[in-house]
Tab-separated table of C-alpha atoms and ligand atoms in Angstrom:
chain	number	residue	atom	x	y	z
Y	30	ARG	CA	-174.726	-60.270	99.609
Y	31	ASP	CA	-178.284	-58.767	100.587
Y	32	LYS	CA	-177.471	-56.620	102.598
Y	33	ILE	CA	-175.318	-54.546	99.672
Y	34	PRO	CA	-176.988	-51.400	99.505
Y	35	HIS	CA	-177.360	-50.445	95.092
Y	36	LEU	CA	-173.786	-49.606	93.683
Y	37	PRO	CA	-173.366	-45.969	92.476
Y	38	GLU	CA	-173.308	-45.459	88.248
Y	39	ILE	CA	-169.814	-44.772	88.306
Y	40	HIS	CA	-167.845	-44.045	84.326
Y	41	VAL	CA	-165.099	-46.796	83.847
Y	42	GLU	CA	-162.881	-46.660	81.003
Y	43	SER	CA	-159.875	-48.876	80.325
Y	44	ASN	CA	-157.578	-49.332	77.188
Y	45	LEU	CA	-155.832	-52.248	79.327
Y	46	ASN	CA	-157.628	-53.451	81.266
Y	47	LEU	CA	-155.642	-54.989	84.220
Y	48	LEU	CA	-156.765	-53.090	87.401
Y	49	LEU	CA	-160.332	-52.459	85.117
Y	50	ARG	CA	-160.370	-56.134	84.160
Y	51	ARG	CA	-163.436	-56.748	85.994
Y	52	ALA	CA	-164.534	-53.886	87.003
Y	53	LYS	CA	-166.219	-52.449	83.899
Y	54	GLU	CA	-169.895	-52.975	84.737
Y	55	ASN	CA	-171.782	-51.481	87.794
Y	56	ARG	CA	-171.682	-55.067	90.014
Y	57	THR	CA	-169.368	-57.070	92.089
Y	58	VAL	CA	-167.972	-60.011	90.804
Y	59	ASP	CA	-167.970	-63.454	93.410
Y	60	ILE	CA	-165.341	-65.836	93.650
Y	61	GLU	CA	-166.660	-68.145	91.467
Y	62	GLU	CA	-166.750	-65.457	88.381
Y	63	TYR	CA	-162.918	-63.969	89.476
Y	64	VAL	CA	-161.308	-67.666	89.922
Y	65	THR	CA	-163.723	-68.302	86.283
Y	66	THR	CA	-161.102	-65.100	84.674
Y	67	GLY	CA	-158.274	-66.295	86.225
Y	68	GLY	CA	-158.369	-65.231	89.935
Y	69	TYR	CA	-156.038	-66.476	92.856
Y	70	SER	CA	-153.423	-67.876	90.027
Y	71	ALA	CA	-150.866	-65.557	91.288
Y	72	LEU	CA	-151.544	-66.518	94.114
Y	73	ARG	CA	-151.222	-69.696	93.294
Y	74	LYS	CA	-148.080	-69.255	91.567
Y	75	ALA	CA	-146.731	-67.083	94.392
Y	76	LEU	CA	-147.307	-69.803	96.859
Y	77	GLU	CA	-146.068	-73.209	94.836
Y	78	ARG	CA	-143.326	-71.245	92.830
Y	79	LEU	CA	-141.603	-68.322	94.577
Y	80	LYS	CA	-140.055	-67.663	97.611
Y	81	PRO	CA	-141.031	-64.963	99.805
Y	82	GLU	CA	-137.888	-62.646	98.788
Y	83	ASP	CA	-138.936	-63.736	95.238
Y	84	ILE	CA	-142.046	-62.261	95.596
Y	85	VAL	CA	-139.510	-58.969	96.784
Y	86	VAL	CA	-137.611	-58.747	93.663
Y	87	LEU	CA	-140.765	-58.508	91.224
Y	88	VAL	CA	-142.306	-55.595	93.028
Y	89	GLU	CA	-138.800	-54.530	93.210
Y	90	GLU	CA	-138.207	-54.555	89.472
Y	91	SER	CA	-141.678	-53.731	88.203
Y	92	THR	CA	-140.641	-50.065	89.419
Y	93	LEU	CA	-144.276	-49.767	91.588
Y	94	ARG	CA	-144.961	-46.651	93.770
Y	95	GLY	CA	-147.766	-46.633	96.487
Y	96	ARG	CA	-150.447	-44.812	94.670
Y	97	GLY	CA	-152.159	-43.526	97.937
Y	98	GLY	CA	-150.539	-40.245	96.761
Y	99	ALA	CA	-146.758	-40.259	97.883
Y	100	GLY	CA	-145.365	-42.474	95.416
Y	101	PHE	CA	-143.029	-44.131	97.813
Y	102	PRO	CA	-141.486	-47.392	96.133
Y	103	THR	CA	-143.586	-50.276	97.293
Y	104	ALA	CA	-140.504	-52.417	97.231
Y	105	ARG	CA	-138.424	-50.092	99.330
Y	106	LYS	CA	-141.612	-49.653	101.999
Y	107	TRP	CA	-141.313	-53.709	102.509
Y	108	ARG	CA	-137.811	-54.132	102.625
Y	109	PHE	CA	-137.535	-51.748	105.739
Y	110	ALA	CA	-140.646	-53.934	107.450
Y	111	LEU	CA	-137.837	-56.664	106.492
Y	112	MET	CA	-135.343	-55.391	108.719
Y	113	ASN	CA	-136.934	-55.382	111.329
Y	114	PRO	CA	-138.589	-58.585	113.599
Y	115	GLU	CA	-141.409	-60.715	112.687
Y	116	PRO	CA	-144.204	-60.884	113.917
Y	117	ARG	CA	-144.841	-58.198	111.550
Y	118	TYR	CA	-148.455	-56.648	109.632
Y	119	LEU	CA	-149.950	-55.867	107.168
Y	120	ILE	CA	-152.608	-52.746	106.616
Y	121	CYS	CA	-154.336	-51.474	103.179
Y	122	ASN	CA	-155.358	-48.085	103.660
Y	123	CYS	CA	-159.028	-47.577	102.124
Y	124	ASP	CA	-159.683	-44.840	103.813
Y	125	GLU	CA	-159.821	-42.518	100.630
Y	126	SER	CA	-161.047	-39.621	101.376
Y	127	GLU	CA	-159.554	-36.747	98.789
Y	128	PRO	CA	-162.009	-34.166	97.481
Y	129	GLY	CA	-162.811	-36.553	93.498
Y	130	THR	CA	-161.064	-39.644	94.761
Y	131	PHE	CA	-162.557	-42.105	94.351
Y	132	LYS	CA	-161.388	-44.849	92.042
Y	133	ASP	CA	-159.985	-47.394	94.991
Y	134	ARG	CA	-164.006	-48.001	95.851
Y	135	ILE	CA	-164.036	-49.244	92.563
Y	136	ILE	CA	-161.664	-52.170	93.437
Y	137	VAL	CA	-163.845	-52.415	96.710
Y	138	GLU	CA	-167.495	-52.416	95.293
Y	139	ARG	CA	-166.079	-54.684	91.854
Y	140	ASP	CA	-163.497	-56.638	92.230
Y	141	PRO	CA	-162.959	-56.721	95.685
Y	142	HIS	CA	-160.923	-60.330	95.377
Y	143	LEU	CA	-158.209	-58.743	93.148
Y	144	LEU	CA	-156.990	-56.295	96.780
Y	145	LEU	CA	-157.814	-60.099	98.277
Y	146	GLU	CA	-155.463	-61.574	96.385
Y	147	GLY	CA	-153.046	-59.136	96.276
Y	148	MET	CA	-152.375	-58.601	100.272
Y	149	ILE	CA	-152.552	-62.752	100.816
Y	150	ILE	CA	-149.451	-61.923	97.868
Y	151	ALA	CA	-148.167	-59.271	100.219
Y	152	GLY	CA	-148.283	-61.351	103.968
Y	153	TYR	CA	-147.194	-64.230	102.572
Y	154	ALA	CA	-143.363	-61.917	101.002
Y	155	LEU	CA	-143.806	-59.686	104.354
Y	156	GLY	CA	-143.858	-63.271	106.585
Y	157	ALA	CA	-146.681	-61.821	108.075
Y	158	LYS	CA	-150.115	-63.557	109.671
Y	159	GLU	CA	-152.264	-60.772	110.094
Y	160	GLY	CA	-153.956	-57.887	107.682
Y	161	TYR	CA	-156.859	-55.125	108.011
Y	162	ILE	CA	-157.859	-53.014	105.690
Y	163	TYR	CA	-159.274	-49.779	107.579
Y	164	ILE	CA	-162.388	-48.563	105.105
Y	165	ARG	CA	-164.170	-45.403	105.341
Y	166	GLY	CA	-166.580	-45.262	106.982
Y	167	GLU	CA	-168.832	-43.697	104.291
Y	168	TYR	CA	-168.499	-46.825	102.674
Y	169	PRO	CA	-170.624	-48.725	103.563
Y	170	ALA	CA	-171.249	-50.979	100.330
Y	171	GLY	CA	-166.911	-51.835	100.160
Y	172	TYR	CA	-167.299	-52.902	104.060
Y	173	LEU	CA	-170.088	-55.444	103.400
Y	174	ILE	CA	-168.308	-56.748	100.251
Y	175	LEU	CA	-165.253	-57.154	102.195
Y	176	GLU	CA	-166.656	-59.038	104.381
Y	177	ASN	CA	-168.274	-61.406	102.439
Y	178	ALA	CA	-165.275	-61.996	99.525
Y	179	ILE	CA	-163.528	-62.381	102.401
Y	180	GLU	CA	-166.191	-65.516	104.020
Y	181	GLU	CA	-166.106	-66.082	99.579
Y	182	ALA	CA	-161.616	-66.858	99.790
Y	183	LYS	CA	-161.978	-68.984	103.099
Y	184	SER	CA	-164.123	-71.352	102.214
Y	185	TYR	CA	-162.673	-71.760	98.400
Y	186	GLY	CA	-158.753	-72.476	100.689
Y	187	PHE	CA	-157.541	-68.881	99.226
Y	188	LEU	CA	-157.829	-67.499	102.721
Y	189	GLY	CA	-157.078	-68.761	106.927
Y	190	GLU	CA	-155.141	-71.387	108.022
Y	191	ASN	CA	-152.795	-72.949	105.403
Y	192	ILE	CA	-153.486	-71.466	102.046
Y	193	LEU	CA	-154.069	-74.171	99.431
Y	194	GLY	CA	-152.718	-77.059	101.391
Y	195	THR	CA	-149.273	-75.271	101.994
Y	196	ASN	CA	-148.373	-73.729	106.450
Y	197	PHE	CA	-148.460	-70.137	105.054
Y	198	SER	CA	-151.237	-68.765	107.054
Y	199	PHE	CA	-153.550	-65.516	106.544
Y	200	ASP	CA	-156.219	-63.533	107.636
Y	201	ILE	CA	-157.408	-60.325	107.031
Y	202	LYS	CA	-160.534	-58.184	109.229
Y	203	VAL	CA	-162.291	-55.297	107.982
Y	204	TYR	CA	-162.865	-52.109	109.788
Y	205	ARG	CA	-164.082	-49.318	109.377
Y	206	GLY	CA	-163.467	-45.985	109.339
Y	207	ALA	CA	-165.732	-43.025	111.400
Y	208	GLY	CA	-166.181	-40.568	108.735
Y	209	ALA	CA	-162.019	-38.132	109.257
Y	210	TYR	CA	-160.213	-37.219	106.821
Y	211	ILE	CA	-157.350	-37.711	109.621
Y	212	CYS	CA	-157.050	-41.856	109.467
Y	213	GLY	CA	-156.132	-42.191	106.295
Y	214	GLU	CA	-152.844	-40.969	107.282
Y	215	GLU	CA	-151.059	-44.111	107.689
Y	216	THR	CA	-149.940	-44.062	112.220
Y	217	ALA	CA	-153.373	-41.842	112.755
Y	218	LEU	CA	-154.912	-44.698	110.834
Y	219	ILE	CA	-152.453	-47.346	112.836
Y	220	GLU	CA	-153.953	-45.119	116.119
Y	221	SER	CA	-157.572	-45.490	115.020
Y	222	LEU	CA	-157.352	-48.896	115.027
Y	223	GLU	CA	-155.821	-49.327	117.808
Y	224	GLY	CA	-158.881	-48.279	119.635
Y	225	LYS	CA	-158.114	-44.884	120.112
Y	226	ARG	CA	-158.303	-41.012	119.205
Y	227	GLY	CA	-156.913	-40.673	115.370
Y	228	HIS	CA	-154.775	-38.268	116.316
Y	229	PRO	CA	-150.961	-38.516	113.742
Y	230	ARG	CA	-147.937	-40.368	115.147
Y	231	LEU	CA	-144.843	-38.493	114.723
Y	232	ARG	CA	-142.583	-39.894	112.096
Y	233	PRO	CA	-139.988	-41.230	112.431
Y	234	PRO	CA	-139.905	-44.223	113.440
Y	235	TYR	CA	-142.810	-45.247	110.400
Y	236	PRO	CA	-144.306	-47.608	110.582
Y	237	ALA	CA	-142.443	-50.383	108.575
Y	238	GLN	CA	-140.040	-49.719	112.070
Y	239	VAL	CA	-143.180	-49.345	114.913
Y	240	GLY	CA	-146.342	-49.694	113.361
Y	241	ILE	CA	-149.654	-51.539	114.708
Y	242	TYR	CA	-148.835	-52.767	118.580
Y	243	GLY	CA	-145.640	-51.286	118.319
Y	244	LYS	CA	-144.479	-53.982	115.024
Y	245	PRO	CA	-143.201	-53.656	111.215
Y	246	THR	CA	-146.413	-52.950	109.839
Y	247	VAL	CA	-146.361	-52.117	106.043
Y	248	VAL	CA	-149.176	-49.937	105.172
Y	249	ASN	CA	-150.012	-49.548	101.249
Y	250	ASN	CA	-152.983	-48.364	99.495
Y	251	VAL	CA	-155.594	-50.485	98.015
Y	252	GLU	CA	-154.285	-49.579	94.430
Y	253	THR	CA	-151.197	-50.235	95.777
Y	254	LEU	CA	-152.071	-53.863	96.573
Y	255	SER	CA	-153.956	-54.439	93.570
Y	256	ASN	CA	-151.671	-54.592	91.416
Y	257	ILE	CA	-150.064	-57.109	93.381
Y	258	PRO	CA	-151.459	-60.146	91.650
Y	259	ILE	CA	-150.563	-58.781	88.108
Y	260	ILE	CA	-147.125	-58.244	88.639
Y	261	VAL	CA	-146.362	-61.282	90.390
Y	262	THR	CA	-148.608	-63.067	86.959
Y	263	TYR	CA	-146.267	-60.805	84.023
Y	264	GLU	CA	-143.607	-60.737	85.505
Y	265	GLN	CA	-140.665	-59.623	83.527
Y	266	TYR	CA	-143.627	-58.436	80.858
Y	267	PHE	CA	-145.084	-55.844	83.431
Y	268	MET	CA	-142.189	-53.779	82.126
Y	269	ASN	CA	-143.727	-53.494	78.741
Y	270	ILE	CA	-146.897	-51.655	80.857
Y	271	GLY	CA	-145.874	-48.046	80.478
Y	272	PRO	CA	-142.405	-45.718	80.229
Y	273	SER	CA	-139.270	-46.962	82.072
Y	274	GLY	CA	-139.380	-46.932	85.784
Y	275	PHE	CA	-143.329	-45.787	86.298
Y	276	TYR	CA	-144.527	-49.450	84.600
Y	277	GLY	CA	-147.658	-50.430	85.041
Y	278	PRO	CA	-151.214	-49.056	85.251
Y	279	LYS	CA	-152.436	-45.606	87.229
Y	280	LEU	CA	-155.918	-44.655	88.082
Y	281	PHE	CA	-157.411	-41.755	87.596
Y	282	PRO	CA	-160.764	-40.257	88.905
Y	283	ILE	CA	-161.474	-38.098	87.117
Y	284	SER	CA	-164.946	-35.411	87.853
Y	285	GLY	CA	-165.781	-31.459	87.148
Y	286	LYS	CA	-165.945	-30.011	83.664
Y	287	VAL	CA	-165.993	-32.700	81.534
Y	288	GLU	CA	-168.264	-34.774	79.762
Y	289	LYS	CA	-167.362	-38.690	81.285
Y	290	PRO	CA	-166.744	-37.972	84.311
Y	291	GLY	CA	-165.232	-41.392	85.919
Y	292	VAL	CA	-162.412	-43.875	86.718
Y	293	TYR	CA	-159.553	-43.895	83.946
Y	294	GLU	CA	-157.033	-47.215	83.492
Y	295	ALA	CA	-153.983	-46.078	81.627
Y	296	THR	CA	-149.997	-46.332	81.552
Y	297	MET	CA	-148.512	-43.311	83.503
Y	298	ASP	CA	-147.307	-41.208	79.939
Y	299	ILE	CA	-150.233	-40.220	79.585
Y	300	THR	CA	-150.718	-36.331	79.957
Y	301	LEU	CA	-153.288	-34.799	81.419
Y	302	ARG	CA	-154.361	-33.111	78.235
Y	303	GLU	CA	-154.545	-36.570	76.761
Y	304	LEU	CA	-156.446	-37.719	79.662
Y	305	ILE	CA	-159.242	-34.940	80.127
Y	306	ASP	CA	-159.461	-35.471	76.411
Y	307	MET	CA	-160.440	-39.675	77.222
Y	308	ALA	CA	-162.704	-38.366	80.010
Y	309	GLY	CA	-164.490	-36.573	76.389
Y	310	GLY	CA	-162.881	-33.079	76.443
Y	311	ILE	CA	-164.435	-30.062	78.735
Y	312	LYS	CA	-168.091	-30.207	79.199
Y	313	ASN	CA	-170.245	-28.127	76.380
Y	314	GLY	CA	-167.388	-27.473	74.381
Y	315	LYS	CA	-166.158	-24.494	77.142
Y	316	ARG	CA	-162.797	-23.093	77.724
Y	317	PHE	CA	-160.659	-25.190	80.241
Y	318	LYS	CA	-159.601	-22.802	83.338
Y	319	ALA	CA	-157.599	-25.215	85.693
Y	320	VAL	CA	-157.580	-28.913	87.400
Y	321	PHE	CA	-157.213	-29.666	90.852
Y	322	SER	CA	-155.728	-31.891	91.977
Y	323	GLY	CA	-157.636	-33.384	94.930
Y	324	ALA	CA	-157.180	-30.255	97.663
Y	325	LEU	CA	-153.620	-30.739	96.155
Y	326	GLY	CA	-152.108	-28.896	94.117
Y	327	VAL	CA	-153.257	-26.570	91.086
Y	328	TYR	CA	-152.995	-26.566	86.909
Y	329	SER	CA	-152.941	-23.914	84.807
Y	330	GLU	CA	-153.442	-24.749	80.810
Y	331	LYS	CA	-149.445	-24.463	80.513
Y	332	ASP	CA	-149.483	-27.936	82.509
Y	333	LEU	CA	-151.340	-29.919	80.284
Y	334	ASP	CA	-148.994	-31.096	78.419
Y	335	MET	CA	-146.954	-32.517	81.964
Y	336	PRO	CA	-146.994	-37.061	82.620
Y	337	MET	CA	-149.092	-38.005	84.615
Y	338	ASP	CA	-146.375	-39.885	86.325
Y	339	TYR	CA	-144.425	-39.702	89.639
Y	340	SER	CA	-141.059	-37.481	88.609
Y	341	PRO	CA	-140.536	-34.437	89.845
Y	342	LYS	CA	-142.028	-32.815	86.919
Y	343	GLY	CA	-145.472	-34.865	87.060
Y	344	PHE	CA	-148.602	-34.826	88.435
Y	345	GLY	CA	-147.782	-37.473	90.864
Y	346	GLY	CA	-150.242	-38.083	93.334
Y	347	THR	CA	-153.202	-40.164	93.842
Y	348	GLY	CA	-153.789	-38.862	89.899
Y	349	THR	CA	-157.337	-36.843	91.150
Y	350	THR	CA	-157.638	-34.286	88.349
Y	351	ILE	CA	-161.012	-32.272	89.083
Y	352	VAL	CA	-161.940	-30.325	85.948
Y	353	LEU	CA	-162.651	-26.794	86.066
Y	354	ASP	CA	-163.805	-24.383	83.477
Y	355	GLU	CA	-164.344	-21.164	81.934
Y	356	ASP	CA	-167.370	-20.291	84.311
Y	357	ASP	CA	-165.478	-21.431	87.190
Y	358	CYS	CA	-164.262	-18.928	89.756
Y	359	ILE	CA	-160.572	-20.386	91.561
Y	360	ILE	CA	-160.929	-18.386	94.893
Y	361	ASP	CA	-164.729	-20.039	94.892
Y	362	SER	CA	-162.880	-24.018	95.045
Y	363	LEU	CA	-159.982	-22.552	97.285
Y	364	LEU	CA	-162.830	-22.210	99.292
Y	365	VAL	CA	-164.104	-25.797	99.929
Y	366	VAL	CA	-161.223	-26.954	100.183
Y	367	ALA	CA	-159.634	-24.341	102.880
Y	368	ASN	CA	-163.506	-24.941	104.645
Y	369	PHE	CA	-162.750	-28.818	103.490
Y	370	PHE	CA	-159.045	-28.473	105.771
Y	371	HIS	CA	-160.798	-27.005	108.759
Y	372	HIS	CA	-162.930	-29.193	109.539
Y	373	GLU	CA	-160.813	-32.200	108.477
Y	374	SER	CA	-157.833	-30.736	111.073
Y	375	CYS	CA	-157.110	-33.096	114.197
Y	376	GLY	CA	-156.015	-30.227	115.886
Y	377	LYS	CA	-153.104	-31.835	117.274
Y	378	CYS	CA	-150.644	-29.066	116.231
Y	379	THR	CA	-151.352	-25.546	117.090
Y	380	PRO	CA	-149.789	-24.010	113.231
Y	381	CYS	CA	-152.765	-25.904	111.380
Y	382	ARG	CA	-155.311	-26.055	113.931
Y	383	VAL	CA	-154.978	-22.075	113.828
Y	384	GLY	CA	-153.495	-21.617	110.299
Y	385	THR	CA	-156.085	-23.596	108.509
Y	386	TYR	CA	-158.951	-21.776	110.272
Y	387	GLU	CA	-157.000	-18.473	109.489
Y	388	GLN	CA	-157.070	-18.889	105.405
Y	389	MET	CA	-159.880	-20.503	105.486
Y	390	ASN	CA	-161.289	-16.806	106.735
Y	391	ILE	CA	-159.156	-14.659	104.565
Y	392	LEU	CA	-159.881	-16.561	101.545
Y	393	LYS	CA	-163.868	-15.727	102.487
Y	394	LYS	CA	-162.868	-11.938	102.517
Y	395	ILE	CA	-161.614	-12.061	99.626
Y	396	LYS	CA	-163.500	-13.902	97.984
Y	397	GLU	CA	-166.444	-11.262	99.401
Y	398	GLY	CA	-164.060	-8.844	97.645
Y	399	ARG	CA	-163.486	-7.229	101.096
Y	400	GLY	CA	-160.249	-8.831	100.961
Y	401	THR	CA	-156.380	-6.224	100.264
Y	402	GLU	CA	-153.312	-6.922	99.833
Y	403	LYS	CA	-151.981	-7.399	103.121
Y	404	ASP	CA	-154.059	-9.930	103.010
Y	405	LEU	CA	-152.341	-12.124	99.962
Y	406	GLU	CA	-149.098	-11.408	101.972
Y	407	TYR	CA	-151.425	-13.293	105.443
Y	408	LEU	CA	-152.083	-16.052	102.451
Y	409	LYS	CA	-148.304	-16.535	101.714
Y	410	HIS	CA	-147.597	-16.487	105.182
Y	411	LEU	CA	-150.262	-18.956	106.083
Y	412	SER	CA	-148.529	-20.660	102.983
Y	413	GLU	CA	-144.938	-20.811	104.343
Y	414	ASN	CA	-145.976	-21.724	107.859
Y	415	ILE	CA	-149.011	-23.959	108.315
Y	416	PRO	CA	-146.659	-27.170	106.496
Y	417	ALA	CA	-143.221	-25.920	108.459
Y	418	GLY	CA	-145.429	-26.797	112.249
Y	419	SER	CA	-146.887	-29.773	111.408
Y	420	ILE	CA	-145.971	-33.307	111.950
Y	421	CYS	CA	-148.431	-34.743	109.012
Y	422	GLY	CA	-149.496	-34.798	105.716
Y	423	LEU	CA	-152.201	-32.895	106.797
Y	424	GLY	CA	-150.881	-29.648	107.653
Y	425	PHE	CA	-147.829	-30.285	105.043
Y	426	SER	CA	-150.919	-29.990	101.787
Y	427	ALA	CA	-153.450	-27.588	103.254
Y	428	PRO	CA	-151.899	-24.183	101.633
Y	429	GLN	CA	-150.700	-26.286	98.941
Y	430	ALA	CA	-153.273	-24.655	96.972
Y	431	VAL	CA	-153.496	-21.563	98.308
Y	432	SER	CA	-149.714	-21.199	97.368
Y	433	ASP	CA	-150.340	-23.210	93.784
Y	434	ALA	CA	-152.919	-20.669	93.502
Y	435	LEU	CA	-151.111	-17.267	94.166
Y	436	ARG	CA	-148.272	-18.303	91.819
Y	437	LYS	CA	-150.656	-19.240	89.232
Y	438	PHE	CA	-153.430	-18.196	88.387
Y	439	PRO	CA	-152.247	-13.995	90.376
Y	440	GLU	CA	-154.843	-12.809	88.279
Y	441	GLU	CA	-157.645	-14.476	89.487
Y	442	PHE	CA	-156.951	-12.615	93.225
Y	443	GLU	CA	-156.971	-9.388	91.644
Y	444	ALA	CA	-160.167	-9.430	90.257
Y	445	HIS	CA	-161.536	-10.372	93.846
Y	446	LEU	CA	-159.641	-7.158	95.121
Y	447	ASN	CA	-161.417	-4.995	92.297
Y	448	ARG	CA	-165.104	-6.887	92.392
Y	449	SER	CA	-164.565	-7.220	88.914
Y	450	CYS	CA	-164.387	-11.589	89.115
Y	451	LYS	CA	-167.176	-12.479	86.230
Y	452	VAL	CA	-168.682	-15.121	88.807
Y	453	CYS	CA	-168.273	-13.730	92.179
Y	454	PHE	CA	-169.855	-10.345	90.621
Y	455	PRO	CA	-171.671	-10.914	87.938
Y	456	ASP	CA	-173.025	-6.921	87.398
Y	457	SER	CA	-169.537	-5.696	87.685
Y	458	GLY	CA	-170.046	-5.002	83.712
S	517	NAD	P1	-144.610	-39.743	102.410
S	517	NAD	O1	-143.731	-39.375	101.379
S	517	NAD	O2	-143.996	-39.357	104.020
S	517	NAD	O3	-144.706	-41.329	103.098
S	517	NAD	C1	-144.700	-42.252	101.848
S	517	NAD	C2	-144.895	-43.613	102.283
S	517	NAD	O4	-143.290	-43.991	102.302
S	517	NAD	C3	-145.323	-43.982	103.851
S	517	NAD	O5	-146.079	-45.636	104.282
S	517	NAD	C4	-143.880	-44.040	104.872
S	517	NAD	O6	-144.331	-45.021	106.010
S	517	NAD	C5	-143.457	-44.006	103.435
S	517	NAD	N1	-141.413	-43.986	104.502
S	517	NAD	C6	-141.045	-42.629	103.312
S	517	NAD	N2	-140.085	-42.590	103.937
S	517	NAD	C7	-140.026	-43.595	104.922
S	517	NAD	C8	-138.660	-44.549	105.318
S	517	NAD	N3	-137.247	-43.517	105.306
S	517	NAD	N4	-139.268	-45.872	106.049
S	517	NAD	C9	-139.655	-46.160	106.187
S	517	NAD	N5	-140.328	-45.709	105.419
S	517	NAD	C10	-140.976	-44.473	104.821
S	517	NAD	O7	-146.278	-39.364	102.847
S	517	NAD	P2	-147.064	-39.270	103.549
S	517	NAD	O8	-147.042	-38.411	104.355
S	517	NAD	O9	-147.477	-40.581	104.176
S	517	NAD	O10	-148.500	-39.152	102.942
S	517	NAD	C11	-148.870	-38.206	101.816
S	517	NAD	C12	-149.778	-38.549	100.903
S	517	NAD	O11	-150.902	-38.990	100.544
S	517	NAD	C13	-150.012	-36.997	99.913
S	517	NAD	O12	-148.785	-36.907	98.952
S	517	NAD	C14	-150.975	-37.329	99.566
S	517	NAD	O13	-151.115	-37.640	98.339
S	517	NAD	C15	-152.333	-38.604	99.863
S	517	NAD	N6	-152.964	-38.165	100.194
S	517	NAD	C16	-154.309	-38.653	99.690
S	517	NAD	C17	-155.241	-39.183	100.505
S	517	NAD	C18	-156.072	-40.516	99.949
S	517	NAD	O14	-157.455	-40.281	99.350
S	517	NAD	N7	-156.140	-41.363	98.703
S	517	NAD	C19	-155.423	-38.286	101.384
S	517	NAD	C20	-155.031	-37.263	101.848
S	517	NAD	C21	-153.680	-37.595	101.473
């Protein structure tokens, strides 16, 4: 514990007190506090009163969807794995690296036992004996906190051999990434865990069929797994939390031009506008311009009343909300995103390796006022062809912000072709 570095000050707010119940203060909740505030009672209930299938059914009824961004139904993923013979493995993806995404770290750094309890129950439901946590290298405190929490859980009999005196045994190991965004892609993560270069594999087969060591593997996000103890505790009452089909709490990391950046817990019927209000509204009373959902979608004023759920018209993804105001330039932000994808492309697929480089250079040219209509055409061409020729989510996502911005903010591009952007050309009159 002495080696754990100082935790960063991150504002946290919730009116639900579920995922963030114990994570309000900037400190790590130890096992004693976790247990005295009801922790590990869901695990006890699961092992003493529920069969593995009962837990899968509860997760199915909860409508829980993957909180890593894709929103895939969690129970469906578990069922795919359960169709394949043991040994099965569970991996917790704690490699959140999407720009502006800092929600999983709050659970890991402040309430690590919530995640561990979720993993142990999931391991029991899946018939797994081993689980791995792959944590990004940039979270050194989280790594040490998890190592410490695992030791605590073992000493209390919640983890290891014959958990709580039953014949269920489960172990968790933590691995650190080395700073590569691509290793958050589940198959690259598995390659990395196996000691190989973090390059994605072609899917299918999905990890639920062929995962780590060629065995069925469920890869779930930190926030997803942290919902499991809540689901087991609440059972049918979980369906009172949030809108139909998207039950349960969701974490929203908000940054940029808001009064109170931080991590907010809310139900998914909250709209983008309400979420920004929850974060204190736009900083210094300025005008709203746009939201970047990490490095993916770009949203304009017209989108402010969309729900933050996983429906086709919802915000979806990780819930990451980066707010831009009237003083920000969209092209400037797109260039940051383009630099990011170029830097993080693993290089395996040529359209992604070359396309992200081209995208970055064209945007630089446009930002500097040297762009032409032909460059806009080329950007559109790249938007279609980078995803078409790539095998993983990085290639699918790389041009998404640009194609959204081309549709929603054509005037921002125009203002660079004619050098009238007030941010980039302040002398333009
Ligand atoms: P995906 O929709 O292809 O898959 C989602 C999950 O469902 C995966 O675990 C996959 O294995 C499983 N799945 C899908 N179809 C299946 C099937 N038929 N059988 C078994 N399992 C199946 O999405 P993805 O490519 O894994 O992830 C993309 C998402 O990741 C993006 O939406 C993005 O928001 C998110 N992302 C998040 C971060 C972050 O920092 N949290 C970083 C990068 C990307």
